[in-house]
Structures are given as C-alpha cells and as structure tokens.
Amino acid sequence: MKNILLITTLFISSITFSQTQDISAFKNLVNKKWKAEGKWGDGNSFYQEITFEYSKDSSIITTKTIGFLNKEKTELGQRNLGIRQIDEKTGAIKFSEYDIFGGLTEGKVTVKDKNILYEYQYGKVAVTDLWEYVDDNTYNFKVGDLKKGVWKDVFLKTQFKTIK
C-alpha cells in the first residue's frame, strides 16, 4: 500500500511540475497588425510593424516584421520572418527570427499572465524584450537587460498598438 501511495504521489508531482506552456498567450496578437515607433537609447529611430498568424493546426505562430532596411532609416520593408512554437523536449516556448541580412536570432519565450518576455543573445549581450499587456489593442514594449526581475539597462521603451 505504501508503494502504491508513493508511486501515485510521484506520478502526480511529475505531471504537475512538467506541465508545458502553450502558445495561447499570443491569441490576442494573432490576426492583427501591430505598430511601434520610438528611439533607441543611442538616439537611432525605431519603427516596426508586425503581424502574427497561426499555422493551419495552430501549433506554430509565424510573424512577419516590417522595419528599416538601411542604416539611414529611410527605407522600410519586410525585415524579419519569425516562428514561435513549443519545444517538444522541454515544453518551453521557443522563437526564431530570420532577418533579410542572413541573421538568425533564437531564444525562449516566457509568459507571465498576459505579458510575454523574449530572452535571447544578441551578439555578446543577453537581451529581454517585454510585451507588457495594457489592453487588447496596446502593449508596452521594452528592450533591455533584465536580470532576476530587475531592469539593469533599457535600450528601447515604446508601445505596440493595433493598426487597421
């Protein structure tokens, strides 16, 4: 009897602690176009339009991003193509962003309530992007160095809003 109770307890604990995240946190972002403008900490202009779409079976979310294509910040066009999906081995949400310059950025996504955090390496810098939910049509957007819940440095702070 003790063995059955022990096995049952271990089984229930393993199920509880190994629950995977799902991509439902992106539901509010899907099938809308989002736009943000601002200035990076170094004074350079930031402009981005991004759309999110589910794959046919809703297991993957793809993104298309329009942004600046040149250093002069005068030419806009499709800059990135992204993927968000569940990593089958870890149960975590992973993302990949392919840019038109041949670059690939990969990292993990953490969901806290309706907020979405992207964590990744950009060169030698660990970066976090925060999509902080305000309402169904607005997210505060912050890019910076987040360590143990504290922003050590903020490179960009703006808002994404839906556009028609």
PDB file of C-alpha atoms in Angstrom:
ATOM      1  CA  MET A   1       0.000   0.000   0.000  1.00  0.00           C
ATOM      2  CA  LYS A   2       2.836   2.407   0.872  1.00  0.00           C
ATOM      3  CA  ASN A   3       4.461   1.719  -2.502  1.00  0.00           C
ATOM      4  CA  ILE A   4       1.250   2.471  -4.402  1.00  0.00           C
ATOM      5  CA  LEU A   5       0.770   5.709  -2.474  1.00  0.00           C
ATOM      6  CA  LEU A   6       4.399   6.725  -3.114  1.00  0.00           C
ATOM      7  CA  ILE A   7       4.182   5.929  -6.836  1.00  0.00           C
ATOM      8  CA  THR A   8       0.877   7.800  -7.160  1.00  0.00           C
ATOM      9  CA  THR A   9       2.318  10.854  -5.369  1.00  0.00           C
ATOM     10  CA  LEU A  10       5.436  10.853  -7.560  1.00  0.00           C
ATOM     11  CA  PHE A  11       3.339  10.480 -10.711  1.00  0.00           C
ATOM     12  CA  ILE A  12       1.039  13.377  -9.805  1.00  0.00           C
ATOM     13  CA  SER A  13       4.039  15.546  -8.839  1.00  0.00           C
ATOM     14  CA  SER A  14       5.813  14.840 -12.124  1.00  0.00           C
ATOM     15  CA  ILE A  15       2.707  15.782 -14.097  1.00  0.00           C
ATOM     16  CA  THR A  16       2.271  18.991 -12.103  1.00  0.00           C
ATOM     17  CA  PHE A  17       5.893  20.125 -12.470  1.00  0.00           C
ATOM     18  CA  SER A  18       6.321  19.131 -16.120  1.00  0.00           C
ATOM     19  CA  GLN A  19       3.323  20.991 -17.490  1.00  0.00           C
ATOM     20  CA  THR A  20       4.221  22.750 -20.693  1.00  0.00           C
ATOM     21  CA  GLN A  21       3.417  26.278 -21.670  1.00  0.00           C
ATOM     22  CA  ASP A  22       1.166  26.751 -24.629  1.00  0.00           C
ATOM     23  CA  ILE A  23       1.108  29.438 -27.266  1.00  0.00           C
ATOM     24  CA  SER A  24      -2.342  30.684 -26.300  1.00  0.00           C
ATOM     25  CA  ALA A  25      -0.676  33.768 -24.782  1.00  0.00           C
ATOM     26  CA  PHE A  26      -0.266  35.005 -28.360  1.00  0.00           C
ATOM     27  CA  LYS A  27      -4.001  34.714 -29.085  1.00  0.00           C
ATOM     28  CA  ASN A  28      -4.598  38.453 -28.638  1.00  0.00           C
ATOM     29  CA  LEU A  29      -1.740  39.278 -31.042  1.00  0.00           C
ATOM     30  CA  VAL A  30      -2.846  36.934 -33.837  1.00  0.00           C
ATOM     31  CA  ASN A  31      -4.643  38.246 -36.935  1.00  0.00           C
ATOM     32  CA  LYS A  32      -3.845  41.863 -36.082  1.00  0.00           C
ATOM     33  CA  LYS A  33      -1.197  44.248 -37.335  1.00  0.00           C
ATOM     34  CA  TRP A  34       0.871  45.927 -34.608  1.00  0.00           C
ATOM     35  CA  LYS A  35       2.927  49.102 -34.959  1.00  0.00           C
ATOM     36  CA  ALA A  36       5.533  50.751 -32.732  1.00  0.00           C
ATOM     37  CA  GLU A  37       7.752  53.797 -33.160  1.00  0.00           C
ATOM     38  CA  GLY A  38      10.388  55.204 -30.874  1.00  0.00           C
ATOM     39  CA  LYS A  39      14.043  55.955 -30.272  1.00  0.00           C
ATOM     40  CA  TRP A  40      16.762  53.567 -29.182  1.00  0.00           C
ATOM     41  CA  GLY A  41      18.903  54.641 -26.238  1.00  0.00           C
ATOM     42  CA  ASP A  42      21.591  55.807 -28.688  1.00  0.00           C
ATOM     43  CA  GLY A  43      19.094  58.121 -30.440  1.00  0.00           C
ATOM     44  CA  ASN A  44      18.514  55.961 -33.544  1.00  0.00           C
ATOM     45  CA  SER A  45      14.949  55.650 -34.796  1.00  0.00           C
ATOM     46  CA  PHE A  46      12.928  52.503 -34.228  1.00  0.00           C
ATOM     47  CA  TYR A  47       9.965  51.550 -36.407  1.00  0.00           C
ATOM     48  CA  GLN A  48       8.264  48.190 -36.600  1.00  0.00           C
ATOM     49  CA  GLU A  49       5.043  46.701 -37.916  1.00  0.00           C
ATOM     50  CA  ILE A  50       4.462  43.068 -37.064  1.00  0.00           C
ATOM     51  CA  THR A  51       1.735  40.546 -37.852  1.00  0.00           C
ATOM     52  CA  PHE A  52       1.179  37.227 -36.064  1.00  0.00           C
ATOM     53  CA  GLU A  53      -0.576  34.244 -37.685  1.00  0.00           C
ATOM     54  CA  TYR A  54      -1.333  30.691 -36.558  1.00  0.00           C
ATOM     55  CA  SER A  55      -0.251  27.748 -38.679  1.00  0.00           C
ATOM     56  CA  LYS A  56      -3.075  25.629 -40.066  1.00  0.00           C
ATOM     57  CA  ASP A  57      -3.117  23.395 -36.956  1.00  0.00           C
ATOM     58  CA  SER A  58      -2.406  26.320 -34.540  1.00  0.00           C
ATOM     59  CA  SER A  59       0.770  24.657 -33.232  1.00  0.00           C
ATOM     60  CA  ILE A  60       3.082  27.330 -34.648  1.00  0.00           C
ATOM     61  CA  ILE A  61       2.814  31.093 -34.846  1.00  0.00           C
ATOM     62  CA  THR A  62       4.570  32.888 -37.679  1.00  0.00           C
ATOM     63  CA  THR A  63       5.443  36.558 -37.690  1.00  0.00           C
ATOM     64  CA  LYS A  64       6.300  38.991 -40.450  1.00  0.00           C
ATOM     65  CA  THR A  65       8.036  42.197 -39.475  1.00  0.00           C
ATOM     66  CA  ILE A  66       8.391  45.401 -41.434  1.00  0.00           C
ATOM     67  CA  GLY A  67      11.192  47.685 -40.330  1.00  0.00           C
ATOM     68  CA  PHE A  68      14.095  49.778 -41.534  1.00  0.00           C
ATOM     69  CA  LEU A  69      16.208  48.102 -44.206  1.00  0.00           C
ATOM     70  CA  ASN A  70      19.112  50.562 -44.256  1.00  0.00           C
ATOM     71  CA  LYS A  71      21.356  52.408 -41.797  1.00  0.00           C
ATOM     72  CA  GLU A  72      19.941  55.763 -42.857  1.00  0.00           C
ATOM     73  CA  LYS A  73      16.488  54.654 -41.606  1.00  0.00           C
ATOM     74  CA  THR A  74      14.822  55.803 -44.833  1.00  0.00           C
ATOM     75  CA  GLU A  75      13.771  52.514 -46.429  1.00  0.00           C
ATOM     76  CA  LEU A  76      11.032  50.302 -44.966  1.00  0.00           C
ATOM     77  CA  GLY A  77      10.298  46.722 -45.967  1.00  0.00           C
ATOM     78  CA  GLN A  78       9.925  43.170 -44.723  1.00  0.00           C
ATOM     79  CA  ARG A  79      12.873  42.698 -42.419  1.00  0.00           C
ATOM     80  CA  ASN A  80      12.153  39.525 -40.433  1.00  0.00           C
ATOM     81  CA  LEU A  81      10.261  36.263 -40.588  1.00  0.00           C
ATOM     82  CA  GLY A  82       9.678  34.611 -37.225  1.00  0.00           C
ATOM     83  CA  ILE A  83       8.453  31.370 -35.676  1.00  0.00           C
ATOM     84  CA  ARG A  84       7.097  30.691 -32.175  1.00  0.00           C
ATOM     85  CA  GLN A  85       6.500  27.098 -31.135  1.00  0.00           C
ATOM     86  CA  ILE A  86       6.627  24.652 -28.258  1.00  0.00           C
ATOM     87  CA  ASP A  87       9.913  22.774 -27.898  1.00  0.00           C
ATOM     88  CA  GLU A  88       8.817  19.130 -27.707  1.00  0.00           C
ATOM     89  CA  LYS A  89      11.740  18.144 -25.453  1.00  0.00           C
ATOM     90  CA  THR A  90      11.429  20.875 -22.826  1.00  0.00           C
ATOM     91  CA  GLY A  91       7.820  22.058 -23.180  1.00  0.00           C
ATOM     92  CA  ALA A  92       9.084  25.648 -23.332  1.00  0.00           C
ATOM     93  CA  ILE A  93       8.085  28.172 -25.986  1.00  0.00           C
ATOM     94  CA  LYS A  94      10.988  28.850 -28.347  1.00  0.00           C
ATOM     95  CA  PHE A  95      11.312  31.501 -31.015  1.00  0.00           C
ATOM     96  CA  SER A  96      13.424  32.031 -34.109  1.00  0.00           C
ATOM     97  CA  GLU A  97      13.735  35.245 -36.134  1.00  0.00           C
ATOM     98  CA  TYR A  98      15.313  35.200 -39.585  1.00  0.00           C
ATOM     99  CA  ASP A  99      16.320  38.588 -40.979  1.00  0.00           C
ATOM    100  CA  ILE A 100      16.976  39.716 -44.553  1.00  0.00           C
ATOM    101  CA  PHE A 101      20.685  40.149 -43.792  1.00  0.00           C
ATOM    102  CA  GLY A 102      21.124  36.406 -43.202  1.00  0.00           C
ATOM    103  CA  GLY A 103      20.956  36.632 -39.419  1.00  0.00           C
ATOM    104  CA  LEU A 104      19.159  34.274 -37.080  1.00  0.00           C
ATOM    105  CA  THR A 105      18.110  35.142 -33.533  1.00  0.00           C
ATOM    106  CA  GLU A 106      16.849  32.333 -31.317  1.00  0.00           C
ATOM    107  CA  GLY A 107      15.670  32.274 -27.759  1.00  0.00           C
ATOM    108  CA  LYS A 108      12.958  31.359 -25.317  1.00  0.00           C
ATOM    109  CA  VAL A 109       9.611  32.901 -24.508  1.00  0.00           C
ATOM    110  CA  THR A 110       8.180  33.160 -21.017  1.00  0.00           C
ATOM    111  CA  VAL A 111       4.557  34.040 -20.380  1.00  0.00           C
ATOM    112  CA  LYS A 112       3.506  35.734 -17.147  1.00  0.00           C
ATOM    113  CA  ASP A 113      -0.213  36.498 -17.014  1.00  0.00           C
ATOM    114  CA  LYS A 114      -0.811  38.349 -20.307  1.00  0.00           C
ATOM    115  CA  ASN A 115       2.795  39.570 -20.569  1.00  0.00           C
ATOM    116  CA  ILE A 116       5.254  37.969 -22.985  1.00  0.00           C
ATOM    117  CA  LEU A 117       9.030  38.000 -22.439  1.00  0.00           C
ATOM    118  CA  TYR A 118      11.561  37.051 -25.105  1.00  0.00           C
ATOM    119  CA  GLU A 119      15.064  36.165 -23.885  1.00  0.00           C
ATOM    120  CA  TYR A 120      17.972  35.790 -26.312  1.00  0.00           C
ATOM    121  CA  GLN A 121      21.631  36.527 -27.032  1.00  0.00           C
ATOM    122  CA  TYR A 122      22.298  39.431 -29.365  1.00  0.00           C
ATOM    123  CA  GLY A 123      25.991  39.246 -30.075  1.00  0.00           C
ATOM    124  CA  LYS A 124      27.601  39.142 -26.640  1.00  0.00           C
ATOM    125  CA  VAL A 125      24.650  40.770 -24.869  1.00  0.00           C
ATOM    126  CA  ALA A 126      21.797  38.919 -23.137  1.00  0.00           C
ATOM    127  CA  VAL A 127      18.621  40.759 -24.118  1.00  0.00           C
ATOM    128  CA  THR A 128      14.998  40.652 -22.975  1.00  0.00           C
ATOM    129  CA  ASP A 129      12.047  42.015 -24.937  1.00  0.00           C
ATOM    130  CA  LEU A 130       8.915  42.575 -22.867  1.00  0.00           C
ATOM    131  CA  TRP A 131       5.446  42.809 -24.375  1.00  0.00           C
ATOM    132  CA  GLU A 132       3.544  44.123 -21.356  1.00  0.00           C
ATOM    133  CA  TYR A 133      -0.216  43.817 -21.803  1.00  0.00           C
ATOM    134  CA  VAL A 134      -2.140  47.084 -21.369  1.00  0.00           C
ATOM    135  CA  ASP A 135      -5.363  46.220 -23.204  1.00  0.00           C
ATOM    136  CA  ASP A 136      -6.402  44.161 -26.249  1.00  0.00           C
ATOM    137  CA  ASN A 137      -5.005  46.830 -28.593  1.00  0.00           C
ATOM    138  CA  THR A 138      -1.920  48.044 -26.688  1.00  0.00           C
ATOM    139  CA  TYR A 139       1.273  46.539 -25.282  1.00  0.00           C
ATOM    140  CA  ASN A 140       4.084  48.433 -23.601  1.00  0.00           C
ATOM    141  CA  PHE A 141       7.294  47.275 -25.288  1.00  0.00           C
ATOM    142  CA  LYS A 142      10.665  47.326 -23.585  1.00  0.00           C
ATOM    143  CA  VAL A 143      14.039  46.017 -24.765  1.00  0.00           C
ATOM    144  CA  GLY A 144      16.912  45.758 -22.346  1.00  0.00           C
ATOM    145  CA  ASP A 145      18.982  43.829 -19.852  1.00  0.00           C
ATOM    146  CA  LEU A 146      16.654  42.146 -17.341  1.00  0.00           C
ATOM    147  CA  LYS A 147      18.325  40.212 -14.515  1.00  0.00           C
ATOM    148  CA  LYS A 148      16.329  38.471 -11.793  1.00  0.00           C
ATOM    149  CA  GLY A 149      13.292  40.668 -12.436  1.00  0.00           C
ATOM    150  CA  VAL A 150      15.240  43.968 -12.366  1.00  0.00           C
ATOM    151  CA  TRP A 151      16.000  46.076 -15.468  1.00  0.00           C
ATOM    152  CA  LYS A 152      19.748  46.763 -15.394  1.00  0.00           C
ATOM    153  CA  ASP A 153      19.589  48.737 -18.641  1.00  0.00           C
ATOM    154  CA  VAL A 154      16.791  49.727 -21.031  1.00  0.00           C
ATOM    155  CA  PHE A 155      17.692  50.134 -24.718  1.00  0.00           C
ATOM    156  CA  LEU A 156      14.200  50.947 -26.016  1.00  0.00           C
ATOM    157  CA  LYS A 157      10.826  51.778 -24.474  1.00  0.00           C
ATOM    158  CA  THR A 158       7.709  52.338 -26.612  1.00  0.00           C
ATOM    159  CA  GLN A 159       4.244  50.868 -27.275  1.00  0.00           C
ATOM    160  CA  PHE A 160       2.816  48.492 -29.846  1.00  0.00           C
ATOM    161  CA  LYS A 161      -0.710  49.400 -30.911  1.00  0.00           C
ATOM    162  CA  THR A 162      -3.016  47.707 -33.380  1.00  0.00           C
ATOM    163  CA  ILE A 163      -3.461  49.368 -36.758  1.00  0.00           C
ATOM    164  CA  LYS A 164      -6.160  48.828 -39.316  1.00  0.00           C
TER     165      LYS A 164
END
